[in-house]
Short mmCIF file of C-alpha atoms in Angstrom, two decimals:
data_model
loop_
_atom_site.label_atom_id
_atom_site.label_comp_id
_atom_site.label_asym_id
_atom_site.label_seq_id
_atom_site.Cartn_x
_atom_site.Cartn_y
_atom_site.Cartn_z
CA MET U 1 109.86 -81.59 -78.72
CA ILE U 2 109.81 -81.93 -81.70
CA VAL U 3 112.18 -79.89 -84.65
CA THR U 4 111.33 -79.92 -88.25
CA ASP U 5 113.95 -78.01 -89.30
CA ILE U 6 117.24 -77.30 -87.30
CA GLY U 7 118.08 -74.83 -89.62
CA THR U 8 115.10 -72.60 -89.24
CA ASP U 9 114.26 -73.34 -85.12
CA PRO U 10 115.72 -70.78 -83.24
CA PHE U 11 115.83 -73.12 -80.17
CA TRP U 12 118.81 -74.29 -82.01
CA ASP U 13 120.57 -70.74 -82.10
CA ASP U 14 123.63 -72.34 -80.04
CA PHE U 15 123.82 -75.24 -81.14
CA ARG U 16 123.23 -74.97 -85.61
CA ALA U 17 127.24 -75.27 -86.03
CA LEU U 18 127.64 -78.06 -84.06
CA ALA U 19 124.64 -79.58 -85.96
CA ASP U 20 125.59 -79.08 -89.54
CA GLN U 21 129.16 -80.45 -88.30
CA ALA U 22 127.34 -83.80 -87.68
CA GLY U 23 125.27 -83.27 -90.97
CA LEU U 24 121.49 -82.85 -88.43
CA ALA U 25 118.52 -81.34 -89.87
CA ALA U 26 115.38 -82.38 -88.10
CA CYS U 27 114.91 -83.92 -84.28
CA TRP U 28 112.04 -84.98 -82.72
CA SER U 29 112.85 -85.58 -78.80
CA THR U 30 110.80 -87.81 -76.71
CA PRO U 31 110.44 -87.43 -72.37
CA ILE U 32 111.47 -90.75 -71.04
CA LEU U 33 109.76 -90.96 -67.68
CA ALA U 34 109.70 -92.86 -64.79
CA ARG U 35 106.46 -94.68 -63.34
CA ASP U 36 106.01 -91.85 -61.36
CA GLY U 37 106.30 -89.68 -63.70
CA ALA U 38 109.69 -88.55 -62.53
CA LEU U 39 112.06 -87.06 -65.76
CA LEU U 40 115.04 -90.27 -66.01
CA GLY U 41 116.21 -88.72 -70.07
CA THR U 42 115.37 -88.15 -73.48
CA PHE U 43 114.86 -90.22 -76.48
CA ALA U 44 115.76 -88.51 -79.52
CA MET U 45 115.38 -89.02 -83.33
CA TYR U 46 117.72 -87.17 -85.96
CA HIS U 47 117.25 -86.86 -89.66
CA ARG U 48 119.28 -85.75 -92.44
CA THR U 49 116.57 -83.80 -94.09
CA PRO U 50 114.13 -81.67 -92.51
CA ARG U 51 111.21 -83.91 -91.54
CA SER U 52 108.02 -83.86 -89.98
CA PRO U 53 106.74 -86.95 -87.96
CA GLN U 54 104.05 -89.28 -88.05
CA GLU U 55 100.97 -90.73 -86.50
CA ALA U 56 103.82 -94.16 -87.10
CA ASP U 57 106.97 -92.18 -85.66
CA LEU U 58 105.54 -90.77 -82.52
CA ALA U 59 103.82 -94.48 -81.69
CA LEU U 60 107.64 -95.89 -82.01
CA ALA U 61 109.55 -93.35 -80.43
CA ARG U 62 107.22 -93.83 -77.24
CA VAL U 63 108.31 -97.10 -77.29
CA PHE U 64 111.51 -96.78 -77.68
CA ALA U 65 110.96 -94.21 -74.19
CA ASP U 66 109.04 -96.39 -72.34
CA THR U 67 111.29 -99.67 -73.05
CA ALA U 68 114.53 -97.47 -72.60
CA ALA U 69 112.52 -96.31 -68.70
CA LEU U 70 112.21 -99.97 -67.75
CA ALA U 71 116.04 -100.23 -68.27
CA ILE U 72 117.03 -97.26 -66.46
CA GLU U 73 114.68 -97.78 -63.55
CA ARG U 74 115.58 -101.29 -63.10
CA HIS U 75 119.47 -100.27 -63.59
CA HIS U 76 118.02 -97.79 -60.58
CA ALA U 77 116.74 -100.50 -58.83
CA GLU U 78 120.14 -103.04 -58.76
CA THR U 79 122.50 -99.77 -58.44
CA ALA U 80 120.15 -99.03 -55.12
CA ARG U 81 119.98 -102.86 -53.87
CA THR U 82 123.95 -103.23 -54.47
CA ALA U 83 124.47 -99.75 -52.51
CA ALA U 84 122.00 -101.05 -49.78
CA GLU U 85 124.11 -104.60 -49.43
CA GLN U 86 127.17 -102.97 -49.25
CA ARG U 87 126.15 -100.47 -46.37
CA GLU U 88 124.18 -103.61 -44.69
CA LYS U 89 127.73 -104.71 -45.04
CA ALA U 90 129.77 -102.11 -43.80
CA ALA U 91 127.55 -101.92 -40.97
CA ARG U 92 127.53 -105.72 -40.41
CA ASP U 93 131.60 -104.84 -40.33
CA ASP U 94 131.79 -102.09 -38.06
CA LEU U 95 129.35 -103.65 -35.50
CA ALA U 96 131.82 -106.81 -35.89
CA PHE U 97 134.89 -105.00 -35.68
CA LEU U 98 133.19 -102.36 -32.42
CA LEU U 99 131.69 -105.95 -30.69
CA ASP U 100 135.40 -107.49 -30.77
CA ALA U 101 136.89 -104.50 -29.15
CA SER U 102 134.93 -103.87 -26.85
CA SER U 103 135.42 -107.59 -26.04
CA ALA U 104 139.14 -107.39 -25.64
CA LEU U 105 138.46 -104.32 -24.18
CA THR U 106 136.61 -105.52 -21.21
CA SER U 107 138.39 -108.89 -20.99
CA ASP U 108 141.10 -107.24 -18.26
CA LEU U 109 140.50 -105.08 -15.15
CA ASP U 110 143.71 -103.60 -15.38
CA ALA U 111 143.03 -99.65 -16.84
CA THR U 112 146.64 -99.87 -18.54
CA GLN U 113 146.16 -102.89 -19.75
CA VAL U 114 142.84 -101.63 -21.11
CA LEU U 115 143.93 -98.76 -23.45
CA THR U 116 146.96 -101.35 -24.65
CA ARG U 117 143.80 -103.21 -25.83
CA LEU U 118 143.13 -100.51 -27.54
CA ALA U 119 145.80 -99.47 -29.27
CA GLY U 120 145.82 -102.97 -31.01
CA SER U 121 142.17 -102.55 -31.68
CA CYS U 122 143.01 -99.55 -33.71
CA ALA U 123 145.70 -100.52 -36.00
CA PRO U 124 145.81 -101.23 -38.54
CA LYS U 125 142.02 -101.21 -38.54
CA LEU U 126 141.63 -97.34 -38.45
CA ALA U 127 145.42 -96.37 -39.21
CA PRO U 128 148.49 -97.56 -39.85
CA LEU U 129 150.14 -96.07 -36.28
CA CYS U 130 148.42 -95.08 -33.42
CA THR U 131 149.00 -94.08 -29.51
CA VAL U 132 147.53 -93.86 -26.77
CA ASP U 133 148.73 -91.08 -23.86
CA LEU U 134 146.80 -90.41 -20.21
CA VAL U 135 147.01 -87.21 -18.17
CA GLU U 136 148.72 -88.34 -14.60
CA ASN U 137 149.68 -85.40 -12.27
CA GLY U 138 149.69 -83.00 -14.75
CA ARG U 139 151.82 -84.58 -16.91
CA VAL U 140 151.32 -87.10 -20.27
CA ARG U 141 151.98 -90.28 -20.05
CA ARG U 142 152.58 -92.83 -23.14
CA VAL U 143 150.58 -95.86 -22.39
CA ALA U 144 150.54 -97.32 -25.23
CA ALA U 145 151.30 -97.65 -29.06
CA THR U 146 151.20 -99.63 -32.35
CA ALA U 147 152.53 -99.72 -35.47
CA PRO U 148 153.57 -102.42 -37.55
CA THR U 149 157.50 -102.87 -37.31
CA GLN U 150 159.94 -102.45 -34.01
CA GLN U 151 161.48 -99.67 -35.08
CA GLN U 152 157.88 -97.32 -36.06
CA ARG U 153 157.26 -98.27 -32.09
CA ASN U 154 160.08 -97.02 -30.40
CA LEU U 155 159.87 -93.57 -32.29
CA LEU U 156 156.44 -93.33 -31.48
CA THR U 157 157.18 -93.88 -27.95
CA SER U 158 160.39 -91.98 -28.22
CA TYR U 159 157.94 -88.50 -27.81
CA ILE U 160 155.76 -87.33 -24.93
CA PRO U 161 153.03 -84.91 -25.70
CA VAL U 162 153.19 -81.95 -23.33
CA TYR U 163 150.19 -81.65 -21.25
CA ASP U 164 149.64 -77.93 -21.96
CA ALA U 165 151.68 -77.30 -25.34
CA ALA U 166 149.70 -75.07 -27.64
CA ASP U 167 151.53 -76.35 -30.95
CA ASP U 168 149.86 -79.79 -29.78
CA ALA U 169 147.35 -81.85 -30.70
CA VAL U 170 147.30 -84.18 -27.62
CA ALA U 171 147.64 -81.28 -25.96
CA ARG U 172 144.73 -79.20 -28.07
CA VAL U 173 142.30 -82.62 -27.44
CA LEU U 174 142.54 -83.21 -24.05
CA ALA U 175 142.08 -79.31 -23.46
CA SER U 176 139.50 -78.70 -25.45
CA GLY U 177 137.38 -82.42 -24.84
CA THR U 178 136.55 -82.76 -29.11
CA SER U 179 138.14 -84.84 -31.81
CA GLU U 180 140.55 -82.80 -33.66
CA VAL U 181 141.42 -84.34 -37.84
CA ALA U 182 143.96 -83.16 -40.62
CA ARG U 183 145.42 -84.22 -43.43
CA ARG U 184 148.56 -83.65 -42.75
CA THR U 185 151.72 -84.18 -40.12
CA PRO U 186 150.27 -83.29 -36.20
CA THR U 187 151.82 -79.58 -35.20
CA GLY U 188 154.58 -79.41 -32.59
CA PRO U 189 157.46 -82.03 -32.35
CA GLY U 190 157.54 -85.39 -32.97
CA PRO U 191 159.00 -88.80 -35.34
CA TRP U 192 156.22 -87.22 -38.50
CA HIS U 193 159.13 -87.24 -40.96
CA ASP U 194 160.68 -90.19 -40.21
CA LEU U 195 157.59 -91.95 -39.76
CA HIS U 196 156.32 -90.63 -43.22
CA VAL U 197 153.10 -89.40 -41.11
CA THR U 198 150.62 -87.45 -43.75
CA GLY U 199 147.84 -87.09 -41.63
CA TYR U 200 146.11 -88.14 -37.59
CA LEU U 201 143.27 -87.90 -36.05
CA CYS U 202 143.13 -87.50 -32.37
CA VAL U 203 140.29 -88.53 -30.11
CA PRO U 204 139.65 -87.73 -26.48
CA LEU U 205 139.07 -90.24 -23.84
CA MET U 206 136.00 -88.71 -21.59
CA ASP U 207 134.92 -89.69 -18.11
CA ARG U 208 132.19 -87.27 -16.69
CA GLY U 209 133.23 -84.55 -19.15
CA GLN U 210 136.66 -83.86 -18.33
CA ALA U 211 139.51 -85.57 -21.04
CA PHE U 212 141.88 -87.66 -18.83
CA GLY U 213 143.44 -89.45 -21.85
CA ALA U 214 143.13 -89.27 -26.19
CA VAL U 215 143.66 -91.87 -28.75
CA THR U 216 145.98 -90.70 -31.36
CA LEU U 217 145.63 -92.75 -34.93
CA LEU U 218 148.24 -91.37 -37.61
CA SER U 219 148.42 -91.67 -41.35
CA THR U 220 150.78 -93.28 -43.72
CA GLY U 221 151.29 -93.04 -47.60
CA ASP U 222 147.85 -93.41 -49.63
CA HIS U 223 146.20 -93.46 -46.02
CA VAL U 224 142.90 -91.39 -45.51
CA PHE U 225 140.94 -90.43 -42.79
CA ASP U 226 137.10 -89.65 -43.91
CA GLY U 227 134.06 -89.73 -41.88
CA HIS U 228 133.68 -93.48 -41.51
CA THR U 229 136.32 -93.38 -39.75
CA VAL U 230 136.12 -90.39 -37.41
CA ALA U 231 132.78 -92.05 -36.63
CA LEU U 232 134.20 -95.54 -35.66
CA ALA U 233 137.11 -94.20 -33.43
CA GLU U 234 134.93 -91.67 -31.50
CA GLU U 235 132.42 -95.22 -30.26
CA LEU U 236 135.76 -96.97 -29.74
CA ALA U 237 137.22 -94.01 -27.50
CA ARG U 238 133.93 -93.86 -25.57
CA ARG U 239 133.90 -97.74 -24.88
CA ALA U 240 137.34 -97.80 -24.12
CA ALA U 241 137.21 -95.09 -22.13
CA SER U 242 134.25 -96.66 -20.21
CA ALA U 243 136.14 -99.64 -19.65
CA ALA U 244 139.17 -97.49 -18.27
CA ARG U 245 136.85 -95.57 -15.86
CA ASN U 246 135.31 -99.22 -15.11
CA ALA U 247 139.11 -101.06 -14.33
CA ARG U 248 140.43 -98.07 -12.14
CA GLN U 249 136.39 -98.32 -10.25
CA TYR U 250 137.37 -102.05 -9.85
CA THR U 251 141.15 -101.59 -8.52
CA TYR U 252 140.09 -99.02 -6.48
CA ARG U 253 137.44 -100.83 -4.70
CA ALA U 254 139.49 -103.51 -4.34
CA ALA U 255 141.88 -101.90 -2.81
CA LEU U 256 139.55 -100.28 -0.12
CA ALA U 257 138.01 -103.38 0.36
CA ARG U 258 141.48 -105.10 1.01
CA ASP U 259 142.60 -102.47 3.71
CA LEU U 260 139.59 -102.32 5.22
CA GLN U 261 139.41 -106.13 6.16
CA ALA U 262 142.98 -105.88 6.51
CA GLY U 263 142.01 -103.37 9.40
CA LEU U 264 139.37 -105.85 10.72
CA LEU U 265 141.86 -108.64 11.13
CA LEU U 266 145.38 -109.32 12.90
CA PRO U 267 147.98 -107.69 11.18
CA ASP U 268 150.48 -109.89 12.71
CA LEU U 269 149.71 -112.81 15.14
CA PRO U 270 150.33 -112.15 19.06
CA ASP U 271 152.93 -113.98 20.89
CA ALA U 272 150.96 -115.60 23.12
CA PRO U 273 153.13 -117.90 25.75
CA GLY U 274 152.77 -121.62 25.73
CA THR U 275 150.52 -121.07 22.18
CA GLU U 276 151.03 -121.41 18.92
CA VAL U 277 148.77 -119.77 16.97
CA ALA U 278 147.93 -119.77 12.92
CA THR U 279 145.24 -117.95 11.19
CA TYR U 280 143.73 -118.77 7.47
CA TYR U 281 141.34 -116.05 5.97
CA ASN U 282 140.05 -116.14 2.05
CA PRO U 283 136.97 -113.72 1.06
CA ALA U 284 134.48 -115.23 -1.55
CA GLY U 285 134.43 -114.06 -5.12
CA GLU U 286 137.30 -111.11 -6.52
CA GLY U 287 137.70 -109.49 -2.77
CA LEU U 288 135.22 -106.42 -4.43
CA ASP U 289 133.41 -106.63 -0.49
CA ILE U 290 134.26 -107.00 2.94
CA GLY U 291 134.20 -110.40 4.14
CA GLY U 292 132.00 -111.20 7.15
CA ASP U 293 134.06 -113.28 8.78
CA PHE U 294 136.34 -112.29 11.86
CA TYR U 295 139.30 -113.52 13.84
CA ASP U 296 140.96 -111.81 16.84
CA ILE U 297 143.33 -112.82 19.58
CA PHE U 298 144.69 -110.30 22.47
CA PRO U 299 146.28 -110.62 25.96
CA LEU U 300 144.10 -109.77 29.46
CA LYS U 301 145.55 -108.72 32.52
CA ASP U 302 146.40 -111.24 34.82
CA GLY U 303 148.58 -113.91 32.34
CA ARG U 304 145.03 -114.72 30.44
CA TRP U 305 144.72 -114.43 26.69
CA ALA U 306 141.24 -113.98 24.77
CA PHE U 307 140.67 -115.25 21.53
CA LEU U 308 137.21 -115.24 19.21
CA LEU U 309 136.10 -116.30 15.90
CA GLY U 310 132.97 -115.28 14.10
CA ASP U 311 130.77 -114.79 11.12
CA VAL U 312 128.56 -111.73 10.54
CA CYS U 313 125.36 -111.94 8.16
CA GLY U 314 126.25 -110.63 5.18
CA ARG U 315 129.21 -108.26 3.39
CA GLY U 316 129.76 -104.84 2.60
CA ALA U 317 130.17 -101.45 4.85
CA ILE U 318 127.40 -102.73 6.87
CA ALA U 319 128.77 -106.38 8.11
CA ALA U 320 132.27 -104.23 8.59
CA THR U 321 130.91 -101.96 11.00
CA THR U 322 129.49 -104.99 12.74
CA THR U 323 132.57 -106.66 13.21
CA ALA U 324 134.54 -103.62 13.90
CA LEU U 325 131.66 -103.31 16.69
CA VAL U 326 132.28 -107.45 17.47
CA ARG U 327 135.52 -106.91 18.30
CA HIS U 328 136.18 -103.80 19.70
CA THR U 329 133.39 -104.73 22.42
CA ALA U 330 134.96 -107.56 23.17
CA ARG U 331 138.44 -105.92 23.79
CA ALA U 332 136.61 -103.41 25.28
CA VAL U 333 135.44 -105.44 28.42
CA ALA U 334 137.09 -108.34 28.41
CA SER U 335 139.29 -107.94 30.92
CA ARG U 336 136.25 -106.39 32.69
CA LEU U 337 133.80 -108.78 33.12
CA PRO U 338 134.75 -112.81 35.00
CA GLY U 339 134.08 -114.80 32.42
CA PRO U 340 133.45 -115.51 28.77
CA ALA U 341 129.76 -115.75 29.19
CA ASP U 342 129.68 -112.59 30.22
CA VAL U 343 131.60 -110.76 27.75
CA VAL U 344 129.04 -112.65 24.88
CA GLN U 345 126.90 -110.90 26.91
CA ALA U 346 128.06 -107.56 26.33
CA VAL U 347 128.75 -108.37 22.79
CA ASN U 348 125.11 -109.13 22.50
CA GLU U 349 123.59 -106.05 24.13
CA ALA U 350 125.95 -104.00 21.47
CA LEU U 351 124.51 -105.67 18.66
CA THR U 352 120.69 -105.17 20.24
CA ASP U 353 121.32 -101.66 20.85
CA ARG U 354 122.89 -100.44 17.72
CA PRO U 355 121.14 -98.21 15.41
CA GLY U 356 118.89 -99.41 12.31
CA SER U 357 121.47 -97.58 9.91
CA HIS U 358 124.42 -99.88 11.32
CA GLY U 359 122.90 -102.84 10.42
CA THR U 360 120.61 -105.42 12.03
CA GLY U 361 121.78 -108.83 11.09
CA PHE U 362 122.87 -112.15 13.73
CA VAL U 363 125.93 -112.66 14.38
CA THR U 364 127.89 -116.04 15.22
CA LEU U 365 130.68 -115.92 17.44
CA VAL U 366 132.98 -118.31 19.18
CA TYR U 367 134.39 -116.22 22.05
CA GLY U 368 137.43 -117.99 24.86
CA GLN U 369 139.78 -117.25 27.22
CA LEU U 370 143.20 -119.26 27.77
CA THR U 371 145.39 -119.57 30.75
CA PRO U 372 148.74 -121.19 30.04
CA THR U 373 149.67 -123.79 32.91
CA ALA U 374 152.56 -126.48 34.10
CA ASP U 375 150.15 -128.69 31.80
CA GLY U 376 149.35 -126.83 28.95
CA LEU U 377 146.66 -124.36 28.16
CA ASP U 378 143.35 -123.67 30.06
CA ILE U 379 140.43 -122.90 28.39
CA GLU U 380 137.12 -121.66 28.65
CA LEU U 381 134.98 -120.97 26.47
CA VAL U 382 131.36 -119.84 24.85
CA ARG U 383 129.99 -120.73 21.75
CA ALA U 384 126.58 -118.83 19.84
CA GLY U 385 125.33 -119.93 17.58
CA HIS U 386 128.58 -121.03 15.40
CA ASN U 387 130.20 -124.51 13.77
CA ALA U 388 131.38 -126.22 17.32
CA PRO U 389 134.74 -126.26 17.47
CA LEU U 390 137.56 -128.80 17.09
CA HIS U 391 140.15 -130.56 20.02
CA ARG U 392 142.70 -132.29 18.25
CA GLN U 393 143.99 -134.83 20.93
CA ALA U 394 146.26 -136.99 19.03
CA PRO U 395 146.71 -138.57 15.63
CA HIS U 396 142.62 -140.04 14.76
CA THR U 397 141.29 -138.48 18.00
CA VAL U 398 139.56 -135.31 17.43
CA HIS U 399 135.71 -134.62 18.62
CA ALA U 400 133.61 -131.64 18.03
CA LEU U 401 132.91 -129.56 21.57
CA ASP U 402 129.31 -129.71 22.81
CA ALA U 403 128.40 -126.11 23.68
CA GLN U 404 125.39 -125.09 23.69
CA GLY U 405 123.75 -121.22 23.23
CA LEU U 406 121.99 -118.58 20.60
CA LEU U 407 123.43 -116.37 17.48
CA LEU U 408 123.83 -113.32 18.46
CA GLY U 409 122.13 -109.81 18.02
CA VAL U 410 118.39 -111.74 17.60
CA THR U 411 117.18 -111.47 21.76
CA PRO U 412 118.30 -109.91 24.33
CA HIS U 413 119.96 -112.68 26.61
CA THR U 414 122.63 -115.12 24.79
CA HIS U 415 121.62 -118.22 27.07
CA VAL U 416 125.09 -119.61 26.55
CA THR U 417 126.52 -122.72 28.13
CA PRO U 418 130.27 -122.59 28.63
CA HIS U 419 132.69 -125.50 28.12
CA ARG U 420 135.78 -125.74 29.66
CA LEU U 421 138.92 -128.17 28.86
CA LEU U 422 142.44 -128.55 28.91
CA LEU U 423 144.50 -128.24 26.10
CA ARG U 424 147.62 -130.33 26.80
CA PRO U 425 150.83 -129.51 24.91
CA HIS U 426 151.06 -130.66 21.20
CA GLU U 427 146.88 -130.41 21.25
CA SER U 428 145.42 -128.13 18.85
CA LEU U 429 142.10 -126.15 19.17
CA VAL U 430 140.52 -125.58 15.62
CA LEU U 431 138.02 -123.03 15.13
CA TYR U 432 136.03 -122.17 11.71
CA THR U 433 133.87 -120.74 9.70
CA ASP U 434 130.87 -121.99 7.98
CA GLY U 435 132.33 -121.28 4.51
CA ILE U 436 134.90 -123.99 5.15
CA THR U 437 132.17 -127.02 6.08
CA GLU U 438 129.56 -125.54 3.57
CA ALA U 439 132.05 -125.65 0.45
CA ARG U 440 130.30 -127.30 -2.24
CA ARG U 441 131.34 -129.73 -5.29
CA ALA U 442 130.16 -129.17 -8.91
CA ASP U 443 127.36 -131.79 -7.76
CA GLY U 444 125.87 -129.47 -4.84
CA GLU U 445 127.40 -131.74 -1.81
CA MET U 446 128.65 -130.22 0.70
CA LEU U 447 132.16 -130.74 2.49
CA GLY U 448 130.75 -130.79 6.03
CA ASP U 449 131.59 -130.96 9.63
CA HIS U 450 132.69 -134.66 9.28
CA ARG U 451 134.82 -134.45 6.27
CA LEU U 452 136.90 -131.39 8.27
CA ALA U 453 136.92 -133.79 11.31
CA ASP U 454 138.77 -136.71 9.06
CA ALA U 455 140.87 -134.13 7.00
CA VAL U 456 142.10 -132.64 10.99
CA ALA U 457 142.26 -135.90 12.31
CA ASP U 458 144.37 -137.38 9.46
CA LEU U 459 147.33 -135.40 9.95
CA PRO U 460 150.57 -137.41 11.50
CA GLY U 461 152.26 -136.97 14.60
CA HIS U 462 151.81 -133.60 16.42
CA PRO U 463 151.38 -130.81 13.75
CA ARG U 464 151.47 -127.33 13.93
CA PRO U 465 148.62 -124.96 14.11
CA GLN U 466 150.15 -123.97 10.06
CA GLN U 467 150.14 -127.64 8.96
CA ILE U 468 146.75 -127.95 10.40
CA ILE U 469 145.63 -125.60 7.90
CA ASP U 470 147.81 -126.54 5.51
CA GLY U 471 145.70 -129.89 5.89
CA ILE U 472 141.90 -128.42 5.62
CA ILE U 473 143.01 -126.27 2.92
CA THR U 474 144.18 -129.38 1.16
CA ALA U 475 141.85 -131.77 1.97
CA LEU U 476 139.29 -128.50 1.22
CA ARG U 477 140.55 -127.93 -2.93
CA THR U 478 140.45 -131.43 -3.32
CA PHE U 479 136.71 -132.30 -2.70
CA ASN U 480 135.62 -129.12 -5.24
CA ASP U 481 138.33 -130.24 -7.37
CA GLY U 482 139.91 -126.14 -6.85
CA GLY U 483 136.41 -124.61 -8.00
CA ASP U 484 135.27 -121.40 -6.72
CA ILE U 485 134.48 -120.40 -2.97
CA ASP U 486 130.62 -118.96 -2.08
CA ASP U 487 131.47 -117.87 1.39
CA ASP U 488 134.56 -116.55 3.10
CA GLN U 489 136.46 -118.63 4.63
CA ALA U 490 138.09 -118.30 8.07
CA ILE U 491 140.20 -120.64 10.58
CA LEU U 492 141.85 -120.06 13.50
CA VAL U 493 143.95 -122.70 15.15
CA LEU U 494 145.40 -122.84 18.77
CA THR U 495 148.13 -125.63 19.97
CA ALA U 496 149.44 -125.98 23.61
CA THR U 497 153.08 -125.95 23.49
CA PRO U 498 155.16 -128.18 25.22
CA ARG U 499 157.11 -125.86 28.62
CA SER U 500 160.91 -125.56 28.71
CA PRO U 501 162.31 -126.60 31.60
CA SER U 502 163.17 -123.36 33.10
CA THR U 503 159.80 -122.48 32.76
CA SER U 504 158.25 -121.99 36.64
#
């Protein structure tokens, strides 16, 4: 655009007075173009007197414009690169923050601890103050509060939102399931003035489309919530809600497994005449599944007592139904059948006749009956594919009972051979599952039958049943250096007690 005389050119009508003040009489303007043709700006040369450009003037203007284009494009590239690096660093920082927070949220299987860690992750990273509230039985409970000072934390915990209050931000978020953000103090009562609150962000904790809690971030001073902070808070709340839900499910499942397992084991040991009894049960893992090991002891008619210990193939609900089937069948038929072999056959028939949906796994079992006598305990037992029981007669005198028999639930007939023995006073019968003998240490070696027998034999004097169990567990923990177990463990110890002189 070439204006040779500003004083007469109509393009300068609106700016002529300004040009006169600056003493400008001519203007030659050249566009500054990017390599793709985009307009970056203009390069103008002004003159004090009216003047037309020569070819050399135009060529010089083009050189200046092209040089300016290179400088501007380089500046734009540097600015874009710096902005990209800043965005990349911010994204890395956000990812690191979320990963660290997620690790903290999932490090505990207690829902309250998860939400306490949520508050600690939010403050001071996202806001100076933070609270977490849960809905329980139609009421709001504040489970966590984070602030720079103890006095501020006390102020935060002193106020509990009302679940159905229309003027409370937490109540509104719980009802709507959507976040609420404002650059002002929250509506409704609260210690906002004492805390110098200038804004808030309230984000719901969701579970299957329903808000079960809310995390509230509070600004003070110059701190404000932008879109970036809102996005981070919502993502962190989503992860915390998932972690809290998993923790609650874990707690519920573990409690359910414990309750079911307790229902399949003896709540209290019975008082059997002439017999002292002790039991031990230790489930593998974290106790989330019902174990397959079980034991029982119960009275029969004519003064006899029945006892059993076994192992069901598998874990969980199917193992629980099989355990219940074995125990209840044995209890139902034991008083009506002549001996242990007949009872085990009845249990085997119940296992082979069960519907496929109730499980098809096998069962190993030791079942016996004892009769108190003047000389001790007269015992008859059968072993169906299970570990051989140990008979402890005296210190350093322990041997395994040789009773043959196939495991149960596989073939129609058990093919078991009854074994009889007299358990004299202070002698013990030790029944155990393979979780004891197959316990491994770091190098893969198992405890084995011989080490177990040695642990029982090495006990001094006349140990009571609980002392025998304690000795086994001590030997086991020494062997595997206190490591984790990968199979359930159960022990049942029967010890014959001396008869009192008054007993006929």
